């Protein structure tokens, strides 16, 4: 199942910088592991925002929820999920 996911990150300004740096490092490692596994197919930065669009290929809604809620930045994110289906005009 393919999903387009927009993630907007809103880290509280009063969170200590050392905590933020540690969370971001864990986030990078976690997301890169998911990319290597093929579950997280692509990630694109939204220009001028602390946000991204990502493409996930997972087995179920529940798997996507588990992966997203496992993100270290999850508590500081607003996430919008769009399920995708094959377009009948696609040549792929």
Short mmCIF file of C-alpha atoms in Angstrom, two decimals:
data_model
loop_
_atom_site.label_atom_id
_atom_site.label_comp_id
_atom_site.label_asym_id
_atom_site.label_seq_id
_atom_site.Cartn_x
_atom_site.Cartn_y
_atom_site.Cartn_z
CA UNK A 1 0.00 0.00 0.00
CA UNK A 2 1.34 3.38 -1.01
CA UNK A 3 0.89 6.49 1.11
CA UNK A 4 1.88 10.11 0.63
CA UNK A 5 2.65 11.60 4.04
CA UNK A 6 3.20 15.24 4.92
CA UNK A 7 5.02 15.84 8.19
CA UNK A 8 5.21 19.31 9.74
CA UNK A 9 7.63 19.53 12.65
CA UNK A 10 6.97 21.91 15.52
CA UNK A 11 9.63 21.54 18.21
CA UNK A 12 8.88 23.64 21.31
CA UNK A 13 11.22 26.60 21.64
CA UNK A 14 11.86 25.82 25.30
CA UNK A 15 13.15 22.29 24.64
CA UNK A 16 16.89 22.28 25.48
CA UNK A 17 19.16 22.29 22.41
CA UNK A 18 20.99 19.18 23.60
CA UNK A 19 17.68 17.29 23.77
CA UNK A 20 16.71 18.54 20.29
CA UNK A 21 20.06 17.46 18.84
CA UNK A 22 19.72 13.97 20.38
CA UNK A 23 16.16 13.57 19.06
CA UNK A 24 17.20 14.70 15.56
CA UNK A 25 20.07 12.19 15.49
CA UNK A 26 17.73 9.35 16.50
CA UNK A 27 15.22 10.56 13.89
CA UNK A 28 17.85 10.53 11.14
CA UNK A 29 19.01 7.01 12.02
CA UNK A 30 15.45 5.67 12.27
CA UNK A 31 14.33 7.24 8.98
CA UNK A 32 17.42 6.08 7.11
CA UNK A 33 16.91 2.52 8.36
CA UNK A 34 13.33 2.64 7.03
CA UNK A 35 14.60 4.01 3.71
CA UNK A 36 17.14 1.20 3.42
CA UNK A 37 14.37 -1.34 4.11
CA UNK A 38 12.27 0.06 1.25
CA UNK A 39 9.36 1.01 3.51
CA UNK A 40 10.19 4.73 3.25
CA UNK A 41 10.58 5.12 -0.51
CA UNK A 42 11.27 8.84 -0.82
CA UNK A 43 11.52 12.02 1.24
CA UNK A 44 11.33 15.59 -0.06
CA UNK A 45 11.84 18.78 1.91
CA UNK A 46 9.18 21.51 1.63
CA UNK A 47 11.13 24.63 0.70
CA UNK A 48 11.09 27.28 3.43
CA UNK A 49 9.33 25.08 6.01
CA UNK A 50 10.33 22.53 8.61
CA UNK A 51 8.25 19.95 6.77
CA UNK A 52 8.53 17.11 4.30
CA UNK A 53 6.53 14.98 1.91
CA UNK A 54 7.37 11.30 2.06
CA UNK A 55 6.31 8.24 0.13
CA UNK A 56 5.78 5.01 2.08
CA UNK A 57 5.21 1.50 0.72
CA UNK A 58 3.85 -0.65 3.56
CA UNK A 59 1.59 -3.68 4.07
CA UNK A 60 -1.22 -1.95 5.96
CA UNK A 61 -2.60 1.16 7.63
CA UNK A 62 -1.51 -0.31 10.94
CA UNK A 63 2.08 -0.77 9.76
CA UNK A 64 2.23 2.85 8.59
CA UNK A 65 0.84 4.02 11.92
CA UNK A 66 3.45 1.96 13.80
CA UNK A 67 6.30 3.35 11.67
CA UNK A 68 5.14 6.96 11.99
CA UNK A 69 4.47 6.77 15.72
CA UNK A 70 7.97 5.31 16.14
CA UNK A 71 9.56 8.48 14.80
CA UNK A 72 11.49 10.23 17.59
CA UNK A 73 10.02 13.57 16.43
CA UNK A 74 6.47 12.14 16.35
CA UNK A 75 5.36 14.02 19.51
CA UNK A 76 6.28 17.28 17.77
CA UNK A 77 4.69 16.57 14.38
CA UNK A 78 1.45 17.28 12.62
CA UNK A 79 1.01 14.45 10.11
CA UNK A 80 -1.37 14.18 7.15
CA UNK A 81 -1.68 10.83 5.35
CA UNK A 82 -3.04 10.36 1.83
CA UNK A 83 -3.59 6.78 0.61
CA UNK A 84 -2.55 6.34 -3.02
CA UNK A 85 -3.84 4.02 -5.75
CA UNK A 86 -2.46 3.17 -9.17
CA UNK A 87 -3.61 5.67 -11.80
CA UNK A 88 -5.17 4.02 -14.88
CA UNK A 89 -3.06 6.20 -17.22
CA UNK A 90 0.24 5.30 -15.58
CA UNK A 91 2.72 3.44 -17.80
CA UNK A 92 4.52 1.97 -14.74
#
